[in-house]
């Protein structure tokens, strides 16, 4: 098993020289945050190609995710499943979450690139943005390899969600882009923290989750900082419009995480599984608990308007 704690430097990673330039030191808090994030990435970064054990065959005695995070956990259908069926279901669900992660990371990368297109390439903020994109690229490859090793097919969002994502990555800007990025990262973060500590979860998935949690902590810090910064110059109408856009994006992301085909691929009755998953109060409570910190941040930023709350409640995030 490859170590999940080995640290490597990405090729070409900034090592602090740019942080010492007088011009950057005068650019205020924005550049200070970016420099700290660059320093963190230089000290603590992973290469999934060598950190994750890709060679050992999948051990089907393990779950793919913590059972308590399964969409069927706590339902009558879950009680009827054999332990082997439960493990296969969590492996398929983990692969679906990974596939959704790839989809949104592709959206994220394009939004960040578009945001920094005309900015000063010598600035710490510009260089951090490229560093974040590089980390997201590695994460997407890692998730793709992980889903394949779990024995899952390529799960894709529903066509409507897919096209909404295409529009969002093209049109979203400012706080709408960065707050939506934060939503996707925060929801994944809490569940992955549970998975990476759970010895019932297959070791290579725990390693993947560990890498993602460590590196995404930097991305969440940047997204929160950018959201606050962009909102500082937003008027009341723009704030209300973007609050709704962010909430709709959150709803689409969260409801796309587990593809309904995971049930059939795990050998279950798809229609019954979908029906029981939709009314599973245990899973709803898990989602609400995982998003409590996120909701507090959005409330403090003035982004929990009444129209927005409708979508957060429908997504079981509040």
PDB file of C-alpha atoms in Angstrom:
ATOM      1  CA  UNK A   1       0.000   0.000   0.000  1.00  0.00           C
ATOM      2  CA  UNK A   2       1.451   3.371  -0.929  1.00  0.00           C
ATOM      3  CA  UNK A   3       1.740   5.843   1.908  1.00  0.00           C
ATOM      4  CA  UNK A   4      -1.064   8.389   2.247  1.00  0.00           C
ATOM      5  CA  UNK A   5       1.203  10.834   4.037  1.00  0.00           C
ATOM      6  CA  UNK A   6       4.147  11.203   1.670  1.00  0.00           C
ATOM      7  CA  UNK A   7       4.727  14.767   0.494  1.00  0.00           C
ATOM      8  CA  UNK A   8       5.936  15.732  -2.934  1.00  0.00           C
ATOM      9  CA  UNK A   9       6.323  19.024  -4.771  1.00  0.00           C
ATOM     10  CA  UNK A  10       4.486  19.469  -8.073  1.00  0.00           C
ATOM     11  CA  UNK A  11       6.877  20.240 -10.924  1.00  0.00           C
ATOM     12  CA  UNK A  12       7.422  23.954 -11.237  1.00  0.00           C
ATOM     13  CA  UNK A  13       5.754  24.776  -7.905  1.00  0.00           C
ATOM     14  CA  UNK A  14       6.545  28.330  -6.707  1.00  0.00           C
ATOM     15  CA  UNK A  15       8.861  28.216  -3.692  1.00  0.00           C
ATOM     16  CA  UNK A  16       8.500  31.682  -2.273  1.00  0.00           C
ATOM     17  CA  UNK A  17      10.655  33.850  -4.560  1.00  0.00           C
ATOM     18  CA  UNK A  18       7.622  35.695  -5.933  1.00  0.00           C
ATOM     19  CA  UNK A  19       6.400  36.377  -2.408  1.00  0.00           C
ATOM     20  CA  UNK A  20       9.430  38.524  -1.736  1.00  0.00           C
ATOM     21  CA  UNK A  21       8.870  41.049  -4.507  1.00  0.00           C
ATOM     22  CA  UNK A  22       8.197  44.572  -3.193  1.00  0.00           C
ATOM     23  CA  UNK A  23       5.429  45.119  -5.765  1.00  0.00           C
ATOM     24  CA  UNK A  24       3.511  42.114  -4.421  1.00  0.00           C
ATOM     25  CA  UNK A  25       4.019  43.093  -0.799  1.00  0.00           C
ATOM     26  CA  UNK A  26       2.141  46.286  -1.529  1.00  0.00           C
ATOM     27  CA  UNK A  27      -0.936  44.604  -3.014  1.00  0.00           C
ATOM     28  CA  UNK A  28      -2.705  44.089   0.297  1.00  0.00           C
ATOM     29  CA  UNK A  29      -4.632  41.250   1.822  1.00  0.00           C
ATOM     30  CA  UNK A  30      -5.527  39.542  -1.456  1.00  0.00           C
ATOM     31  CA  UNK A  31      -1.891  38.864  -2.240  1.00  0.00           C
ATOM     32  CA  UNK A  32      -1.152  37.917   1.384  1.00  0.00           C
ATOM     33  CA  UNK A  33      -3.791  35.166   1.238  1.00  0.00           C
ATOM     34  CA  UNK A  34      -2.510  33.959  -2.126  1.00  0.00           C
ATOM     35  CA  UNK A  35       1.108  33.883  -0.901  1.00  0.00           C
ATOM     36  CA  UNK A  36       0.141  31.842   2.150  1.00  0.00           C
ATOM     37  CA  UNK A  37      -1.728  29.384  -0.046  1.00  0.00           C
ATOM     38  CA  UNK A  38       1.253  29.099  -2.404  1.00  0.00           C
ATOM     39  CA  UNK A  39       3.523  28.427   0.563  1.00  0.00           C
ATOM     40  CA  UNK A  40       1.117  25.767   1.834  1.00  0.00           C
ATOM     41  CA  UNK A  41       1.017  24.086  -1.584  1.00  0.00           C
ATOM     42  CA  UNK A  42       4.817  24.103  -1.724  1.00  0.00           C
ATOM     43  CA  UNK A  43       5.064  22.455   1.705  1.00  0.00           C
ATOM     44  CA  UNK A  44       2.147  20.040   1.560  1.00  0.00           C
ATOM     45  CA  UNK A  45       1.156  18.577  -1.790  1.00  0.00           C
ATOM     46  CA  UNK A  46       0.593  15.067  -3.078  1.00  0.00           C
ATOM     47  CA  UNK A  47       1.109  13.247  -6.341  1.00  0.00           C
ATOM     48  CA  UNK A  48      -1.750  10.706  -6.579  1.00  0.00           C
ATOM     49  CA  UNK A  49       0.143   8.766  -9.252  1.00  0.00           C
ATOM     50  CA  UNK A  50       2.621   7.610  -6.600  1.00  0.00           C
ATOM     51  CA  UNK A  51       0.730   8.137  -3.332  1.00  0.00           C
ATOM     52  CA  UNK A  52      -2.271   5.930  -4.161  1.00  0.00           C
ATOM     53  CA  UNK A  53      -1.894   2.166  -4.389  1.00  0.00           C
ATOM     54  CA  UNK A  54      -3.191   1.588  -7.903  1.00  0.00           C
ATOM     55  CA  UNK A  55      -1.622  -1.852  -8.351  1.00  0.00           C
ATOM     56  CA  UNK A  56      -3.214  -3.946  -5.586  1.00  0.00           C
ATOM     57  CA  UNK A  57      -6.436  -5.580  -6.837  1.00  0.00           C
ATOM     58  CA  UNK A  58      -9.702  -4.313  -5.356  1.00  0.00           C
ATOM     59  CA  UNK A  59     -10.484  -6.040  -2.053  1.00  0.00           C
ATOM     60  CA  UNK A  60     -14.235  -6.573  -2.021  1.00  0.00           C
ATOM     61  CA  UNK A  61     -14.243  -7.208   1.725  1.00  0.00           C
ATOM     62  CA  UNK A  62     -14.229  -3.417   2.121  1.00  0.00           C
ATOM     63  CA  UNK A  63     -16.812  -0.701   1.573  1.00  0.00           C
ATOM     64  CA  UNK A  64     -16.278   2.091  -0.940  1.00  0.00           C
ATOM     65  CA  UNK A  65     -17.534   4.691   1.543  1.00  0.00           C
ATOM     66  CA  UNK A  66     -18.691   4.790   5.140  1.00  0.00           C
ATOM     67  CA  UNK A  67     -21.975   2.824   5.195  1.00  0.00           C
ATOM     68  CA  UNK A  68     -23.692   5.594   7.171  1.00  0.00           C
ATOM     69  CA  UNK A  69     -23.247   7.842   4.112  1.00  0.00           C
ATOM     70  CA  UNK A  70     -25.076   5.450   1.797  1.00  0.00           C
ATOM     71  CA  UNK A  71     -28.283   6.877   0.376  1.00  0.00           C
ATOM     72  CA  UNK A  72     -30.101   3.729   1.547  1.00  0.00           C
ATOM     73  CA  UNK A  73     -28.633   3.465   5.057  1.00  0.00           C
ATOM     74  CA  UNK A  74     -31.451   3.503   7.599  1.00  0.00           C
ATOM     75  CA  UNK A  75     -34.138   2.375   5.150  1.00  0.00           C
ATOM     76  CA  UNK A  76     -36.057  -0.942   5.185  1.00  0.00           C
ATOM     77  CA  UNK A  77     -34.302  -1.842   1.914  1.00  0.00           C
ATOM     78  CA  UNK A  78     -30.878  -1.458   3.560  1.00  0.00           C
ATOM     79  CA  UNK A  79     -31.943  -3.855   6.315  1.00  0.00           C
ATOM     80  CA  UNK A  80     -32.784  -6.481   3.696  1.00  0.00           C
ATOM     81  CA  UNK A  81     -29.410  -6.298   1.925  1.00  0.00           C
ATOM     82  CA  UNK A  82     -26.630  -8.763   2.540  1.00  0.00           C
ATOM     83  CA  UNK A  83     -23.295  -7.397   3.703  1.00  0.00           C
ATOM     84  CA  UNK A  84     -21.859  -8.080   0.240  1.00  0.00           C
ATOM     85  CA  UNK A  85     -24.660  -6.073  -1.385  1.00  0.00           C
ATOM     86  CA  UNK A  86     -24.111  -3.191   1.021  1.00  0.00           C
ATOM     87  CA  UNK A  87     -20.399  -3.098   0.226  1.00  0.00           C
ATOM     88  CA  UNK A  88     -21.036  -3.176  -3.510  1.00  0.00           C
ATOM     89  CA  UNK A  89     -23.591  -0.393  -3.180  1.00  0.00           C
ATOM     90  CA  UNK A  90     -21.182   1.874  -1.272  1.00  0.00           C
ATOM     91  CA  UNK A  91     -18.487   1.192  -3.877  1.00  0.00           C
ATOM     92  CA  UNK A  92     -20.838   2.220  -6.678  1.00  0.00           C
ATOM     93  CA  UNK A  93     -21.991   5.293  -4.733  1.00  0.00           C
ATOM     94  CA  UNK A  94     -18.389   6.343  -4.044  1.00  0.00           C
ATOM     95  CA  UNK A  95     -17.612   6.021  -7.752  1.00  0.00           C
ATOM     96  CA  UNK A  96     -20.642   8.147  -8.613  1.00  0.00           C
ATOM     97  CA  UNK A  97     -19.553  10.856  -6.162  1.00  0.00           C
ATOM     98  CA  UNK A  98     -16.085  10.774  -7.730  1.00  0.00           C
ATOM     99  CA  UNK A  99     -17.561  11.135 -11.219  1.00  0.00           C
ATOM    100  CA  UNK A 100     -19.646  14.099 -10.096  1.00  0.00           C
ATOM    101  CA  UNK A 101     -16.491  15.569  -8.575  1.00  0.00           C
ATOM    102  CA  UNK A 102     -14.740  15.342 -11.943  1.00  0.00           C
ATOM    103  CA  UNK A 103     -17.673  17.055 -13.658  1.00  0.00           C
ATOM    104  CA  UNK A 104     -17.669  19.961 -11.260  1.00  0.00           C
ATOM    105  CA  UNK A 105     -13.880  20.268 -11.122  1.00  0.00           C
ATOM    106  CA  UNK A 106     -13.923  20.739 -14.896  1.00  0.00           C
ATOM    107  CA  UNK A 107     -16.452  23.542 -14.448  1.00  0.00           C
ATOM    108  CA  UNK A 108     -14.351  25.045 -11.648  1.00  0.00           C
ATOM    109  CA  UNK A 109     -11.162  25.039 -13.702  1.00  0.00           C
ATOM    110  CA  UNK A 110     -12.806  26.882 -16.574  1.00  0.00           C
ATOM    111  CA  UNK A 111     -14.360  29.508 -14.299  1.00  0.00           C
ATOM    112  CA  UNK A 112     -11.063  30.199 -12.534  1.00  0.00           C
ATOM    113  CA  UNK A 113      -9.146  30.401 -15.817  1.00  0.00           C
ATOM    114  CA  UNK A 114     -11.721  32.824 -17.197  1.00  0.00           C
ATOM    115  CA  UNK A 115     -11.510  34.917 -14.015  1.00  0.00           C
ATOM    116  CA  UNK A 116      -7.721  35.353 -14.156  1.00  0.00           C
ATOM    117  CA  UNK A 117      -7.458  35.680 -17.959  1.00  0.00           C
ATOM    118  CA  UNK A 118      -6.562  39.388 -17.908  1.00  0.00           C
ATOM    119  CA  UNK A 119      -4.837  39.571 -14.512  1.00  0.00           C
ATOM    120  CA  UNK A 120      -1.180  40.201 -13.746  1.00  0.00           C
ATOM    121  CA  UNK A 121       0.660  36.877 -14.218  1.00  0.00           C
ATOM    122  CA  UNK A 122       3.446  37.992 -11.860  1.00  0.00           C
ATOM    123  CA  UNK A 123       1.001  38.359  -8.946  1.00  0.00           C
ATOM    124  CA  UNK A 124       0.675  35.765  -6.201  1.00  0.00           C
ATOM    125  CA  UNK A 125      -3.084  35.624  -6.805  1.00  0.00           C
ATOM    126  CA  UNK A 126      -2.606  34.663 -10.462  1.00  0.00           C
ATOM    127  CA  UNK A 127       0.000  32.034  -9.591  1.00  0.00           C
ATOM    128  CA  UNK A 128      -2.143  30.586  -6.820  1.00  0.00           C
ATOM    129  CA  UNK A 129      -5.092  30.290  -9.219  1.00  0.00           C
ATOM    130  CA  UNK A 130      -2.942  28.268 -11.632  1.00  0.00           C
ATOM    131  CA  UNK A 131      -1.704  26.151  -8.720  1.00  0.00           C
ATOM    132  CA  UNK A 132      -5.296  25.417  -7.721  1.00  0.00           C
ATOM    133  CA  UNK A 133      -6.147  24.436 -11.291  1.00  0.00           C
ATOM    134  CA  UNK A 134      -3.132  22.110 -11.370  1.00  0.00           C
ATOM    135  CA  UNK A 135      -4.293  20.450  -8.154  1.00  0.00           C
ATOM    136  CA  UNK A 136      -7.820  20.077  -9.513  1.00  0.00           C
ATOM    137  CA  UNK A 137      -6.449  18.430 -12.659  1.00  0.00           C
ATOM    138  CA  UNK A 138      -4.622  15.872 -10.513  1.00  0.00           C
ATOM    139  CA  UNK A 139      -7.762  15.331  -8.440  1.00  0.00           C
ATOM    140  CA  UNK A 140      -9.847  14.644 -11.535  1.00  0.00           C
ATOM    141  CA  UNK A 141      -7.369  12.058 -12.790  1.00  0.00           C
ATOM    142  CA  UNK A 142      -7.251  10.527  -9.311  1.00  0.00           C
ATOM    143  CA  UNK A 143     -11.055  10.306  -9.111  1.00  0.00           C
ATOM    144  CA  UNK A 144     -11.244   8.794 -12.594  1.00  0.00           C
ATOM    145  CA  UNK A 145      -8.719   6.091 -11.742  1.00  0.00           C
ATOM    146  CA  UNK A 146     -10.416   5.489  -8.413  1.00  0.00           C
ATOM    147  CA  UNK A 147     -13.853   5.017  -9.975  1.00  0.00           C
ATOM    148  CA  UNK A 148     -12.413   2.589 -12.483  1.00  0.00           C
ATOM    149  CA  UNK A 149     -10.690   0.582  -9.758  1.00  0.00           C
ATOM    150  CA  UNK A 150     -13.979   0.394  -7.842  1.00  0.00           C
ATOM    151  CA  UNK A 151     -15.410  -1.467 -10.842  1.00  0.00           C
ATOM    152  CA  UNK A 152     -17.898   1.218 -11.767  1.00  0.00           C
ATOM    153  CA  UNK A 153     -19.052   2.461 -15.177  1.00  0.00           C
ATOM    154  CA  UNK A 154     -18.680   6.156 -16.072  1.00  0.00           C
ATOM    155  CA  UNK A 155     -21.500   7.891 -14.206  1.00  0.00           C
ATOM    156  CA  UNK A 156     -22.650  11.173 -15.755  1.00  0.00           C
ATOM    157  CA  UNK A 157     -25.109  13.788 -14.496  1.00  0.00           C
ATOM    158  CA  UNK A 158     -28.594  13.910 -15.971  1.00  0.00           C
ATOM    159  CA  UNK A 159     -28.616  15.651 -19.347  1.00  0.00           C
ATOM    160  CA  UNK A 160     -30.409  18.725 -17.958  1.00  0.00           C
ATOM    161  CA  UNK A 161     -27.844  19.063 -15.151  1.00  0.00           C
ATOM    162  CA  UNK A 162     -25.044  18.580 -17.660  1.00  0.00           C
ATOM    163  CA  UNK A 163     -26.314  21.398 -19.868  1.00  0.00           C
ATOM    164  CA  UNK A 164     -26.954  23.677 -16.894  1.00  0.00           C
ATOM    165  CA  UNK A 165     -23.344  23.094 -15.902  1.00  0.00           C
ATOM    166  CA  UNK A 166     -22.231  24.034 -19.396  1.00  0.00           C
ATOM    167  CA  UNK A 167     -24.137  27.329 -19.128  1.00  0.00           C
ATOM    168  CA  UNK A 168     -22.938  28.008 -15.587  1.00  0.00           C
ATOM    169  CA  UNK A 169     -19.247  27.614 -16.404  1.00  0.00           C
ATOM    170  CA  UNK A 170     -19.683  30.031 -19.307  1.00  0.00           C
ATOM    171  CA  UNK A 171     -21.760  32.725 -17.610  1.00  0.00           C
ATOM    172  CA  UNK A 172     -21.065  32.648 -13.859  1.00  0.00           C
ATOM    173  CA  UNK A 173     -18.759  35.311 -12.486  1.00  0.00           C
ATOM    174  CA  UNK A 174     -17.707  36.926  -9.238  1.00  0.00           C
ATOM    175  CA  UNK A 175     -19.313  35.691  -6.047  1.00  0.00           C
ATOM    176  CA  UNK A 176     -21.675  33.368  -7.959  1.00  0.00           C
ATOM    177  CA  UNK A 177     -18.719  31.401  -9.334  1.00  0.00           C
ATOM    178  CA  UNK A 178     -16.688  31.255  -6.133  1.00  0.00           C
ATOM    179  CA  UNK A 179     -19.580  30.558  -3.764  1.00  0.00           C
ATOM    180  CA  UNK A 180     -20.743  27.693  -6.013  1.00  0.00           C
ATOM    181  CA  UNK A 181     -17.192  26.321  -5.959  1.00  0.00           C
ATOM    182  CA  UNK A 182     -17.299  26.534  -2.163  1.00  0.00           C
ATOM    183  CA  UNK A 183     -20.616  24.661  -1.985  1.00  0.00           C
ATOM    184  CA  UNK A 184     -19.297  21.716  -4.003  1.00  0.00           C
ATOM    185  CA  UNK A 185     -16.054  21.560  -2.024  1.00  0.00           C
ATOM    186  CA  UNK A 186     -17.669  21.847   1.412  1.00  0.00           C
ATOM    187  CA  UNK A 187     -20.247  19.117   0.787  1.00  0.00           C
ATOM    188  CA  UNK A 188     -17.546  16.695  -0.349  1.00  0.00           C
ATOM    189  CA  UNK A 189     -15.170  17.689   2.433  1.00  0.00           C
ATOM    190  CA  UNK A 190     -17.277  16.544   5.367  1.00  0.00           C
ATOM    191  CA  UNK A 191     -18.193  13.148   3.949  1.00  0.00           C
ATOM    192  CA  UNK A 192     -14.621  12.488   2.790  1.00  0.00           C
ATOM    193  CA  UNK A 193     -13.254  13.290   6.247  1.00  0.00           C
ATOM    194  CA  UNK A 194     -15.452  10.481   7.554  1.00  0.00           C
ATOM    195  CA  UNK A 195     -14.419   8.080   4.785  1.00  0.00           C
ATOM    196  CA  UNK A 196     -10.681   8.640   5.145  1.00  0.00           C
ATOM    197  CA  UNK A 197     -10.791   7.727   8.862  1.00  0.00           C
ATOM    198  CA  UNK A 198     -13.069   4.702   8.456  1.00  0.00           C
ATOM    199  CA  UNK A 199     -11.200   1.388   8.482  1.00  0.00           C
ATOM    200  CA  UNK A 200     -14.197  -0.292   6.837  1.00  0.00           C
ATOM    201  CA  UNK A 201     -13.435   1.704   3.665  1.00  0.00           C
ATOM    202  CA  UNK A 202     -11.046   0.184   1.114  1.00  0.00           C
ATOM    203  CA  UNK A 203      -7.530   1.604   1.765  1.00  0.00           C
ATOM    204  CA  UNK A 204      -6.922   3.201  -1.640  1.00  0.00           C
ATOM    205  CA  UNK A 205     -10.182   5.193  -1.341  1.00  0.00           C
ATOM    206  CA  UNK A 206      -9.106   6.387   2.105  1.00  0.00           C
ATOM    207  CA  UNK A 207      -5.843   7.609   0.576  1.00  0.00           C
ATOM    208  CA  UNK A 208      -7.713   9.423  -2.206  1.00  0.00           C
ATOM    209  CA  UNK A 209      -9.964  11.099   0.358  1.00  0.00           C
ATOM    210  CA  UNK A 210      -6.997  12.116   2.504  1.00  0.00           C
ATOM    211  CA  UNK A 211      -5.280  13.774  -0.457  1.00  0.00           C
ATOM    212  CA  UNK A 212      -8.450  15.566  -1.491  1.00  0.00           C
ATOM    213  CA  UNK A 213      -9.264  16.833   2.010  1.00  0.00           C
ATOM    214  CA  UNK A 214      -5.769  18.239   2.570  1.00  0.00           C
ATOM    215  CA  UNK A 215      -5.545  20.026  -0.762  1.00  0.00           C
ATOM    216  CA  UNK A 216      -9.165  21.176  -0.903  1.00  0.00           C
ATOM    217  CA  UNK A 217      -8.746  22.980   2.430  1.00  0.00           C
ATOM    218  CA  UNK A 218      -6.658  25.514   0.507  1.00  0.00           C
ATOM    219  CA  UNK A 219      -9.251  25.792  -2.249  1.00  0.00           C
ATOM    220  CA  UNK A 220     -12.049  26.400   0.262  1.00  0.00           C
ATOM    221  CA  UNK A 221     -10.037  29.144   1.954  1.00  0.00           C
ATOM    222  CA  UNK A 222      -9.540  30.842  -1.417  1.00  0.00           C
ATOM    223  CA  UNK A 223     -13.207  30.452  -2.407  1.00  0.00           C
ATOM    224  CA  UNK A 224     -14.423  31.966   0.869  1.00  0.00           C
ATOM    225  CA  UNK A 225     -11.987  34.847   0.548  1.00  0.00           C
ATOM    226  CA  UNK A 226     -12.951  35.534  -3.071  1.00  0.00           C
ATOM    227  CA  UNK A 227     -16.677  35.349  -2.268  1.00  0.00           C
ATOM    228  CA  UNK A 228     -16.335  37.961   0.497  1.00  0.00           C
ATOM    229  CA  UNK A 229     -14.174  40.184  -1.717  1.00  0.00           C
ATOM    230  CA  UNK A 230     -16.590  40.102  -4.685  1.00  0.00           C
ATOM    231  CA  UNK A 231     -19.629  40.698  -2.472  1.00  0.00           C
ATOM    232  CA  UNK A 232     -18.050  43.836  -1.034  1.00  0.00           C
ATOM    233  CA  UNK A 233     -18.756  45.613  -4.305  1.00  0.00           C
ATOM    234  CA  UNK A 234     -22.136  44.013  -5.027  1.00  0.00           C
ATOM    235  CA  UNK A 235     -25.374  45.965  -4.915  1.00  0.00           C
ATOM    236  CA  UNK A 236     -28.615  44.634  -3.413  1.00  0.00           C
ATOM    237  CA  UNK A 237     -30.085  43.414  -6.707  1.00  0.00           C
ATOM    238  CA  UNK A 238     -26.914  41.647  -7.810  1.00  0.00           C
ATOM    239  CA  UNK A 239     -26.583  40.037  -4.381  1.00  0.00           C
ATOM    240  CA  UNK A 240     -30.148  38.704  -4.529  1.00  0.00           C
ATOM    241  CA  UNK A 241     -29.773  37.391  -8.078  1.00  0.00           C
ATOM    242  CA  UNK A 242     -26.486  35.678  -7.313  1.00  0.00           C
ATOM    243  CA  UNK A 243     -27.868  34.233  -4.071  1.00  0.00           C
ATOM    244  CA  UNK A 244     -30.502  32.441  -6.151  1.00  0.00           C
ATOM    245  CA  UNK A 245     -27.999  31.350  -8.822  1.00  0.00           C
ATOM    246  CA  UNK A 246     -25.714  29.868  -6.142  1.00  0.00           C
ATOM    247  CA  UNK A 247     -28.628  28.024  -4.530  1.00  0.00           C
ATOM    248  CA  UNK A 248     -29.738  26.533  -7.860  1.00  0.00           C
ATOM    249  CA  UNK A 249     -26.148  25.465  -8.565  1.00  0.00           C
ATOM    250  CA  UNK A 250     -25.985  23.843  -5.123  1.00  0.00           C
ATOM    251  CA  UNK A 251     -29.233  21.964  -5.774  1.00  0.00           C
ATOM    252  CA  UNK A 252     -28.000  20.660  -9.134  1.00  0.00           C
ATOM    253  CA  UNK A 253     -24.627  19.593  -7.699  1.00  0.00           C
ATOM    254  CA  UNK A 254     -26.008  17.811  -4.648  1.00  0.00           C
ATOM    255  CA  UNK A 255     -28.814  16.017  -6.481  1.00  0.00           C
ATOM    256  CA  UNK A 256     -26.327  14.823  -9.115  1.00  0.00           C
ATOM    257  CA  UNK A 257     -23.889  13.230  -6.670  1.00  0.00           C
ATOM    258  CA  UNK A 258     -25.413   9.748  -6.656  1.00  0.00           C
ATOM    259  CA  UNK A 259     -26.614   8.565 -10.051  1.00  0.00           C
ATOM    260  CA  UNK A 260     -29.723   6.371  -9.892  1.00  0.00           C
ATOM    261  CA  UNK A 261     -27.912   3.733 -11.972  1.00  0.00           C
ATOM    262  CA  UNK A 262     -25.732   2.852  -8.957  1.00  0.00           C
ATOM    263  CA  UNK A 263     -28.593   0.739  -7.600  1.00  0.00           C
ATOM    264  CA  UNK A 264     -28.995  -1.424 -10.691  1.00  0.00           C
ATOM    265  CA  UNK A 265     -25.201  -1.761 -10.990  1.00  0.00           C
ATOM    266  CA  UNK A 266     -25.112  -2.973  -7.389  1.00  0.00           C
ATOM    267  CA  UNK A 267     -27.712  -5.599  -8.241  1.00  0.00           C
ATOM    268  CA  UNK A 268     -30.658  -3.850  -6.558  1.00  0.00           C
ATOM    269  CA  UNK A 269     -34.174  -2.975  -7.646  1.00  0.00           C
ATOM    270  CA  UNK A 270     -33.542   0.502  -9.076  1.00  0.00           C
ATOM    271  CA  UNK A 271     -37.086   1.824  -8.772  1.00  0.00           C
ATOM    272  CA  UNK A 272     -37.513   0.715  -5.171  1.00  0.00           C
ATOM    273  CA  UNK A 273     -34.050   1.983  -4.217  1.00  0.00           C
ATOM    274  CA  UNK A 274     -34.698   5.420  -5.752  1.00  0.00           C
ATOM    275  CA  UNK A 275     -38.052   5.626  -3.971  1.00  0.00           C
ATOM    276  CA  UNK A 276     -36.613   4.789  -0.549  1.00  0.00           C
ATOM    277  CA  UNK A 277     -33.521   6.964  -1.025  1.00  0.00           C
ATOM    278  CA  UNK A 278     -35.688  10.005  -1.771  1.00  0.00           C
ATOM    279  CA  UNK A 279     -37.474   9.705   1.564  1.00  0.00           C
ATOM    280  CA  UNK A 280     -34.474   8.629   3.638  1.00  0.00           C
ATOM    281  CA  UNK A 281     -34.485  10.930   6.661  1.00  0.00           C
ATOM    282  CA  UNK A 282     -31.144   9.589   7.918  1.00  0.00           C
ATOM    283  CA  UNK A 283     -29.353  10.673   4.743  1.00  0.00           C
ATOM    284  CA  UNK A 284     -31.110  14.034   4.803  1.00  0.00           C
ATOM    285  CA  UNK A 285     -29.885  14.586   8.353  1.00  0.00           C
ATOM    286  CA  UNK A 286     -26.335  13.660   7.352  1.00  0.00           C
ATOM    287  CA  UNK A 287     -26.417  16.202   4.522  1.00  0.00           C
ATOM    288  CA  UNK A 288     -27.816  18.958   6.747  1.00  0.00           C
ATOM    289  CA  UNK A 289     -25.189  18.286   9.385  1.00  0.00           C
ATOM    290  CA  UNK A 290     -22.365  18.327   6.835  1.00  0.00           C
ATOM    291  CA  UNK A 291     -23.475  21.720   5.519  1.00  0.00           C
ATOM    292  CA  UNK A 292     -24.050  23.576   8.784  1.00  0.00           C
ATOM    293  CA  UNK A 293     -20.778  25.514   8.521  1.00  0.00           C
ATOM    294  CA  UNK A 294     -21.429  26.325   4.875  1.00  0.00           C
ATOM    295  CA  UNK A 295     -24.913  27.643   5.645  1.00  0.00           C
ATOM    296  CA  UNK A 296     -23.528  29.830   8.421  1.00  0.00           C
ATOM    297  CA  UNK A 297     -21.034  31.334   5.975  1.00  0.00           C
ATOM    298  CA  UNK A 298     -23.682  31.959   3.307  1.00  0.00           C
ATOM    299  CA  UNK A 299     -25.942  33.561   5.911  1.00  0.00           C
ATOM    300  CA  UNK A 300     -23.137  35.830   7.114  1.00  0.00           C
ATOM    301  CA  UNK A 301     -22.545  36.859   3.490  1.00  0.00           C
ATOM    302  CA  UNK A 302     -26.213  37.714   2.972  1.00  0.00           C
ATOM    303  CA  UNK A 303     -26.734  34.891   0.472  1.00  0.00           C
ATOM    304  CA  UNK A 304     -29.530  33.006   2.232  1.00  0.00           C
ATOM    305  CA  UNK A 305     -32.450  34.893   0.726  1.00  0.00           C
ATOM    306  CA  UNK A 306     -35.982  33.430   0.807  1.00  0.00           C
ATOM    307  CA  UNK A 307     -35.882  32.252  -2.839  1.00  0.00           C
ATOM    308  CA  UNK A 308     -32.452  30.693  -2.251  1.00  0.00           C
ATOM    309  CA  UNK A 309     -33.674  28.858   0.856  1.00  0.00           C
ATOM    310  CA  UNK A 310     -36.248  27.022  -1.263  1.00  0.00           C
ATOM    311  CA  UNK A 311     -33.480  25.274  -3.220  1.00  0.00           C
ATOM    312  CA  UNK A 312     -31.285  24.596  -0.193  1.00  0.00           C
ATOM    313  CA  UNK A 313     -34.235  22.948   1.549  1.00  0.00           C
ATOM    314  CA  UNK A 314     -35.077  20.894  -1.553  1.00  0.00           C
ATOM    315  CA  UNK A 315     -31.447  19.719  -1.624  1.00  0.00           C
ATOM    316  CA  UNK A 316     -31.660  18.879   2.113  1.00  0.00           C
ATOM    317  CA  UNK A 317     -28.800  21.245   2.907  1.00  0.00           C
ATOM    318  CA  UNK A 318     -30.766  23.168   5.515  1.00  0.00           C
TER     319      UNK A 318
END
